[in-house]
Amino acid sequence: MSRNFLVIDPEEGMAVLKGLASTSRVAMLKLLHVKGPQNVNEISEILGLPQSTVSTNVAILEEARLIRTESQKARKGNQKICYSNFDEVLVVFKDDIKTLKSSGIEVAMPLGLYTSCEVTGPCGLCSVDGIIGLLDVPDTFLDPDRMKAGLIWFTRGYVEYQFPNNARLTNTQIEEIEFAMELSSEVPGTSADWPSDITLSVNGVDTATWTSPGDYGDKRGVFTPDWWKLKGSQYGKLKNWRITADGTYIDGLKISDVALSDLKLSEHHSIRLRIAVREDAKHPGGINIFGRGFGNYDQDIIMRLKTK
């Protein structure tokens, strides 16, 4: 199961809001979502719209990056094929964004606000109030209530988050980027000896892999709610990935030579963080990601940008 989500702050995503502010354009997006790629003539015929209207609205949707187009040869000349880029568009007021003194920016990303995912079972999500959707059903990761998630687990696959690149907006140079989150392996029940290779990628670049020793259930997590079963995952290790000009560090220890320049941060409006247990992992022991209301640290996924 693989789905793509777009998360925008209204203050930063006016082009997207403009793209959605038309019944014709919404109808076009729905058509592409349901029926798949269509050319301009097909969209015009199905929706009963003039081709000129469709062409104008395609340009607006493309500018907003809600769709992409490809030119293909037809019997007479070329035809423009339209593809939908996203399965869902989420509008969120990112009030967790704040400046750290004068030399950095911190963003707290709620666990359920992933913008793309592909997972295999056993898997699931829960909030502080209870299980979200169905256990061990990957499609549950599309449930709108995922926004409330405080604990996510899966066996293999990934969740990906889209952080705002506020340094680019303020025209400041990033010297370091850091991600902090609470993680453990995932096994039915718990086991302190259950290694799992957890890889973090930024903007499509694998930075470094940390091998979680196990899935911790020897005692209840400090913030884990009482209703959560004692034989389930209780807490993880608070891990810190830091990418600098000379390489990637986990908890202060240099793990790889992937450097800040490899991420090409200045070229992107957003910073995409992917947390994965890869298919080719030597130790594919699953993953638990703990957020607010679970584990020992009661925090979201944190991104910190150190700037000049």
GROMACS .gro file of C-alpha atoms in nm:
model
  308
    1MET     CA    1   0.000   0.000   0.000
    2SER     CA    2   0.147   0.331  -0.106
    3ARG     CA    3  -0.029   0.667  -0.084
    4ASN     CA    4   0.088   1.027  -0.114
    5PHE     CA    5  -0.035   1.315   0.097
    6LEU     CA    6   0.027   1.687   0.066
    7VAL     CA    7   0.041   1.889   0.388
    8ILE     CA    8   0.028   2.267   0.363
    9ASP     CA    9   0.015   2.563   0.596
   10PRO     CA   10  -0.238   2.813   0.451
   11GLU     CA   11   0.014   3.094   0.494
   12GLU     CA   12   0.267   2.911   0.277
   13GLY     CA   13   0.042   2.724   0.035
   14MET     CA   14  -0.163   2.991  -0.140
   15ALA     CA   15  -0.102   2.836  -0.483
   16VAL     CA   16  -0.253   2.508  -0.361
   17LEU     CA   17  -0.551   2.686  -0.207
   18LYS     CA   18  -0.602   2.871  -0.536
   19GLY     CA   19  -0.586   2.541  -0.721
   20LEU     CA   20  -0.863   2.401  -0.501
   21ALA     CA   21  -1.080   2.714  -0.517
   22SER     CA   22  -1.277   2.608  -0.825
   23THR     CA   23  -1.550   2.345  -0.872
   24SER     CA   24  -1.408   2.265  -1.217
   25ARG     CA   25  -1.057   2.206  -1.087
   26VAL     CA   26  -1.185   1.997  -0.795
   27ALA     CA   27  -1.385   1.788  -1.043
   28MET     CA   28  -1.071   1.740  -1.252
   29LEU     CA   29  -0.872   1.628  -0.948
   30LYS     CA   30  -1.144   1.382  -0.849
   31LEU     CA   31  -1.153   1.245  -1.202
   32LEU     CA   32  -0.776   1.185  -1.209
   33HIS     CA   33  -0.789   1.031  -0.862
   34VAL     CA   34  -1.068   0.787  -0.952
   35LYS     CA   35  -0.993   0.704  -1.317
   36GLY     CA   36  -0.618   0.762  -1.329
   37PRO     CA   37  -0.424   0.958  -1.595
   38GLN     CA   38  -0.634   1.132  -1.863
   39ASN     CA   39  -0.549   1.357  -2.155
   40VAL     CA   40  -0.704   1.701  -2.198
   41ASN     CA   41  -0.957   1.579  -2.456
   42GLU     CA   42  -1.075   1.298  -2.228
   43ILE     CA   43  -1.114   1.535  -1.931
   44SER     CA   44  -1.310   1.775  -2.150
   45GLU     CA   45  -1.543   1.502  -2.276
   46ILE     CA   46  -1.604   1.332  -1.940
   47LEU     CA   47  -1.669   1.656  -1.748
   48GLY     CA   48  -1.847   1.837  -2.030
   49LEU     CA   49  -1.606   2.132  -2.020
   50PRO     CA   50  -1.462   2.327  -2.315
   51GLN     CA   51  -1.106   2.224  -2.399
   52SER     CA   52  -0.990   2.581  -2.348
   53THR     CA   53  -1.130   2.575  -1.991
   54VAL     CA   54  -0.961   2.244  -1.920
   55SER     CA   55  -0.627   2.367  -2.057
   56THR     CA   56  -0.641   2.682  -1.843
   57ASN     CA   57  -0.723   2.486  -1.528
   58VAL     CA   58  -0.456   2.224  -1.601
   59ALA     CA   59  -0.199   2.505  -1.603
   60ILE     CA   60  -0.323   2.630  -1.263
   61LEU     CA   61  -0.320   2.281  -1.110
   62GLU     CA   62   0.026   2.215  -1.250
   63GLU     CA   63   0.159   2.541  -1.107
   64ALA     CA   64   0.022   2.436  -0.767
   65ARG     CA   65   0.195   2.096  -0.812
   66LEU     CA   66  -0.138   1.921  -0.756
   67ILE     CA   67  -0.093   1.746  -1.091
   68ARG     CA   68   0.190   1.676  -1.331
   69THR     CA   69   0.171   1.644  -1.707
   70GLU     CA   70   0.359   1.453  -1.974
   71SER     CA   71   0.356   1.506  -2.349
   72GLN     CA   72   0.301   1.191  -2.554
   73LYS     CA   73   0.281   1.133  -2.926
   74ALA     CA   74  -0.069   1.092  -3.069
   75ARG     CA   75  -0.197   1.013  -3.416
   76LYS     CA   76  -0.205   1.386  -3.485
   77GLY     CA   77   0.073   1.570  -3.308
   78ASN     CA   78   0.117   1.540  -2.931
   79GLN     CA   79  -0.127   1.504  -2.643
   80LYS     CA   80  -0.087   1.618  -2.282
   81ILE     CA   81  -0.146   1.345  -2.023
   82CYS     CA   82  -0.243   1.462  -1.673
   83TYR     CA   83  -0.152   1.272  -1.354
   84SER     CA   84  -0.270   1.336  -0.999
   85ASN     CA   85   0.020   1.391  -0.757
   86PHE     CA   86  -0.160   1.337  -0.426
   87ASP     CA   87  -0.428   1.115  -0.278
   88GLU     CA   88  -0.511   1.361   0.000
   89VAL     CA   89  -0.447   1.730   0.070
   90LEU     CA   90  -0.424   1.827   0.437
   91VAL     CA   91  -0.444   2.191   0.547
   92VAL     CA   92  -0.271   2.237   0.881
   93PHE     CA   93  -0.185   2.545   1.084
   94LYS     CA   94   0.174   2.474   1.185
   95ASP     CA   95   0.176   2.654   1.516
   96ASP     CA   96   0.452   2.424   1.642
   97ILE     CA   97   0.708   2.608   1.428
   98LYS     CA   98   0.930   2.834   1.633
   99THR     CA   99   1.263   3.008   1.613
  100LEU     CA  100   1.539   2.907   1.852
  101LYS     CA  101   1.717   3.221   1.963
  102SER     CA  102   1.884   3.365   1.654
  103SER     CA  103   2.075   3.062   1.530
  104GLY     CA  104   1.818   2.794   1.465
  105ILE     CA  105   1.468   2.678   1.382
  106GLU     CA  106   1.276   2.395   1.546
  107VAL     CA  107   0.970   2.215   1.410
  108ALA     CA  108   0.767   1.956   1.603
  109MET     CA  109   0.594   1.713   1.366
  110PRO     CA  110   0.299   1.511   1.506
  111LEU     CA  111   0.342   1.138   1.449
  112GLY     CA  112   0.031   1.098   1.235
  113LEU     CA  113   0.110   1.383   0.998
  114TYR     CA  114   0.307   1.170   0.752
  115THR     CA  115   0.270   1.266   0.387
  116SER     CA  116   0.350   0.927   0.234
  117CYS     CA  117   0.357   0.571   0.361
  118GLU     CA  118   0.406   0.211   0.255
  119VAL     CA  119   0.393  -0.047   0.532
  120THR     CA  120   0.351  -0.420   0.589
  121GLY     CA  121   0.189  -0.595   0.882
  122PRO     CA  122   0.192  -0.662   1.163
  123CYS     CA  123   0.123  -0.291   1.189
  124GLY     CA  124  -0.101  -0.039   1.356
  125LEU     CA  125  -0.160   0.302   1.508
  126CYS     CA  126  -0.311   0.420   1.832
  127SER     CA  127  -0.387   0.743   2.011
  128VAL     CA  128  -0.389   0.805   2.385
  129ASP     CA  129  -0.759   0.708   2.375
  130GLY     CA  130  -0.735   0.375   2.190
  131ILE     CA  131  -0.655   0.181   1.875
  132ILE     CA  132  -0.703   0.365   1.545
  133GLY     CA  133  -0.879   0.159   1.278
  134LEU     CA  134  -0.791  -0.209   1.249
  135LEU     CA  135  -0.478  -0.382   1.371
  136ASP     CA  136  -0.246  -0.541   1.112
  137VAL     CA  137  -0.434  -0.382   0.821
  138PRO     CA  138  -0.201  -0.149   0.624
  139ASP     CA  139  -0.496   0.050   0.483
  140THR     CA  140  -0.559   0.175   0.838
  141PHE     CA  141  -0.263   0.406   0.782
  142LEU     CA  142  -0.500   0.607   0.556
  143ASP     CA  143  -0.758   0.656   0.832
  144PRO     CA  144  -0.816   1.030   0.894
  145ASP     CA  145  -0.787   0.962   1.267
  146ARG     CA  146  -0.417   0.891   1.208
  147MET     CA  147  -0.372   1.262   1.287
  148LYS     CA  148  -0.424   1.167   1.654
  149ALA     CA  149  -0.159   0.894   1.655
  150GLY     CA  150   0.081   0.874   1.947
  151LEU     CA  151   0.228   0.534   1.855
  152ILE     CA  152   0.294   0.383   1.512
  153TRP     CA  153   0.436   0.040   1.438
  154PHE     CA  154   0.500  -0.171   1.129
  155THR     CA  155   0.723  -0.457   1.015
  156ARG     CA  156   0.877  -0.324   0.694
  157GLY     CA  157   0.827  -0.016   0.481
  158TYR     CA  158   0.830   0.352   0.570
  159VAL     CA  159   0.649   0.664   0.676
  160GLU     CA  160   0.760   0.996   0.528
  161TYR     CA  161   0.714   1.346   0.670
  162GLN     CA  162   0.730   1.680   0.490
  163PHE     CA  163   0.887   1.950   0.707
  164PRO     CA  164   0.881   2.315   0.599
  165ASN     CA  165   1.220   2.446   0.493
  166ASN     CA  166   1.191   2.770   0.688
  167ALA     CA  167   1.559   2.849   0.642
  168ARG     CA  168   1.493   2.882   0.269
  169LEU     CA  169   1.197   3.111   0.338
  170THR     CA  170   1.412   3.340   0.554
  171ASN     CA  171   1.709   3.316   0.315
  172THR     CA  172   1.942   3.184   0.584
  173GLN     CA  173   2.208   2.918   0.539
  174ILE     CA  174   2.174   2.582   0.716
  175GLU     CA  175   2.488   2.463   0.895
  176GLU     CA  176   2.343   2.148   1.052
  177ILE     CA  177   2.015   1.956   1.049
  178GLU     CA  178   1.906   1.735   1.333
  179PHE     CA  179   1.617   1.491   1.389
  180ALA     CA  180   1.516   1.350   1.727
  181MET     CA  181   1.259   1.076   1.791
  182GLU     CA  182   1.186   0.783   2.023
  183LEU     CA  183   1.227   0.445   1.850
  184SER     CA  184   1.239   0.072   1.914
  185SER     CA  185   1.212  -0.255   1.725
  186GLU     CA  186   0.874  -0.427   1.684
  187VAL     CA  187   0.797  -0.789   1.769
  188PRO     CA  188   0.465  -0.954   1.861
  189GLY     CA  189   0.473  -0.911   2.237
  190THR     CA  190   0.813  -0.771   2.339
  191SER     CA  191   1.175  -0.882   2.336
  192ALA     CA  192   1.481  -0.690   2.454
  193ASP     CA  193   1.689  -0.894   2.207
  194TRP     CA  194   1.525  -0.822   1.872
  195PRO     CA  195   1.757  -0.615   1.650
  196SER     CA  196   1.616  -0.401   1.373
  197ASP     CA  197   1.789  -0.175   1.120
  198ILE     CA  198   1.612   0.163   1.107
  199THR     CA  199   1.719   0.396   0.826
  200LEU     CA  200   1.660   0.770   0.802
  201SER     CA  201   1.654   0.934   0.460
  202VAL     CA  202   1.637   1.307   0.389
  203ASN     CA  203   1.519   1.433   0.050
  204GLY     CA  204   1.562   1.084  -0.092
  205VAL     CA  205   1.917   1.037   0.040
  206ASP     CA  206   1.986   0.759   0.292
  207THR     CA  207   2.179   0.925   0.575
  208ALA     CA  208   2.253   0.648   0.825
  209THR     CA  209   2.109   0.333   0.981
  210TRP     CA  210   2.070   0.266   1.352
  211THR     CA  211   2.022  -0.090   1.475
  212SER     CA  212   1.767  -0.093   1.755
  213PRO     CA  213   1.861  -0.362   2.011
  214GLY     CA  214   1.505  -0.463   2.089
  215ASP     CA  215   1.140  -0.396   2.164
  216TYR     CA  216   1.113  -0.273   2.523
  217GLY     CA  217   0.835  -0.401   2.746
  218ASP     CA  218   0.999  -0.469   3.082
  219LYS     CA  219   0.804  -0.183   3.243
  220ARG     CA  220   0.535   0.062   3.141
  221GLY     CA  221   0.656   0.369   2.956
  222VAL     CA  222   0.648   0.686   3.163
  223PHE     CA  223   0.376   0.836   2.941
  224THR     CA  224   0.222   0.519   2.796
  225PRO     CA  225  -0.149   0.516   2.889
  226ASP     CA  226  -0.281   0.260   3.137
  227TRP     CA  227  -0.515   0.099   2.884
  228TRP     CA  228  -0.224  -0.009   2.661
  229LYS     CA  229  -0.142  -0.376   2.716
  230LEU     CA  230   0.159  -0.444   2.936
  231LYS     CA  231   0.280  -0.713   2.695
  232GLY     CA  232   0.303  -0.454   2.416
  233SER     CA  233   0.582  -0.211   2.330
  234GLN     CA  234   0.618   0.036   2.615
  235TYR     CA  235   0.900   0.273   2.524
  236GLY     CA  236   1.203   0.321   2.300
  237LYS     CA  237   1.538   0.493   2.283
  238LEU     CA  238   1.552   0.867   2.213
  239LYS     CA  239   1.774   0.883   1.904
  240ASN     CA  240   1.935   1.186   1.747
  241TRP     CA  241   2.044   1.201   1.382
  242ARG     CA  242   2.262   1.504   1.301
  243ILE     CA  243   2.386   1.581   0.950
  244THR     CA  244   2.673   1.829   0.922
  245ALA     CA  245   2.919   1.947   0.659
  246ASP     CA  246   3.143   1.647   0.725
  247GLY     CA  247   2.898   1.361   0.774
  248THR     CA  248   2.607   1.207   0.964
  249TYR     CA  249   2.615   1.143   1.339
  250ILE     CA  250   2.385   0.934   1.558
  251ASP     CA  251   2.395   1.041   1.922
  252GLY     CA  252   2.725   1.221   1.855
  253LEU     CA  253   2.900   0.925   1.690
  254LYS     CA  254   2.985   0.959   1.321
  255ILE     CA  255   2.809   0.683   1.128
  256SER     CA  256   2.836   0.781   0.763
  257ASP     CA  257   2.997   1.029   0.523
  258VAL     CA  258   2.662   1.159   0.397
  259ALA     CA  259   2.702   1.534   0.438
  260LEU     CA  260   2.474   1.835   0.438
  261SER     CA  261   2.565   1.919   0.079
  262ASP     CA  262   2.432   1.579  -0.035
  263LEU     CA  263   2.081   1.676   0.077
  264LYS     CA  264   2.059   1.985  -0.150
  265LEU     CA  265   1.839   2.161   0.107
  266SER     CA  266   1.857   2.501  -0.062
  267GLU     CA  267   1.688   2.358  -0.372
  268HIS     CA  268   1.373   2.240  -0.193
  269HIS     CA  269   1.080   2.420  -0.031
  270SER     CA  270   1.035   2.126   0.205
  271ILE     CA  271   1.257   1.877   0.386
  272ARG     CA  272   1.135   1.517   0.342
  273LEU     CA  273   1.220   1.280   0.624
  274ARG     CA  274   1.164   0.908   0.564
  275ILE     CA  275   1.184   0.659   0.853
  276ALA     CA  276   1.215   0.306   0.718
  277VAL     CA  277   1.287  -0.059   0.774
  278ARG     CA  278   1.414  -0.151   0.429
  279GLU     CA  279   1.339  -0.471   0.244
  280ASP     CA  280   1.711  -0.547   0.226
  281ALA     CA  281   1.777  -0.474   0.595
  282LYS     CA  282   2.015  -0.722   0.757
  283HIS     CA  283   1.802  -0.707   1.071
  284PRO     CA  284   1.441  -0.646   0.958
  285GLY     CA  285   1.298  -0.637   1.310
  286GLY     CA  286   1.022  -0.382   1.255
  287ILE     CA  287   0.979  -0.042   1.416
  288ASN     CA  288   0.785   0.142   1.685
  289ILE     CA  289   0.776   0.521   1.670
  290PHE     CA  290   0.661   0.684   1.994
  291GLY     CA  291   0.500   1.029   1.997
  292ARG     CA  292   0.310   1.242   2.245
  293GLY     CA  293   0.128   1.040   2.508
  294PHE     CA  294   0.348   0.729   2.471
  295GLY     CA  295   0.694   0.609   2.568
  296ASN     CA  296   0.935   0.789   2.797
  297TYR     CA  297   0.972   1.130   2.632
  298ASP     CA  298   0.624   1.261   2.533
  299GLN     CA  299   0.746   1.441   2.223
  300ASP     CA  300   0.672   1.465   1.853
  301ILE     CA  301   0.934   1.403   1.584
  302ILE     CA  302   1.161   1.704   1.617
  303MET     CA  303   1.361   1.872   1.341
  304ARG     CA  304   1.617   2.138   1.431
  305LEU     CA  305   1.797   2.355   1.179
  306LYS     CA  306   2.115   2.529   1.290
  307THR     CA  307   2.155   2.837   1.076
  308LYS     CA  308   2.409   3.111   1.026
   0.00000   0.00000   0.00000
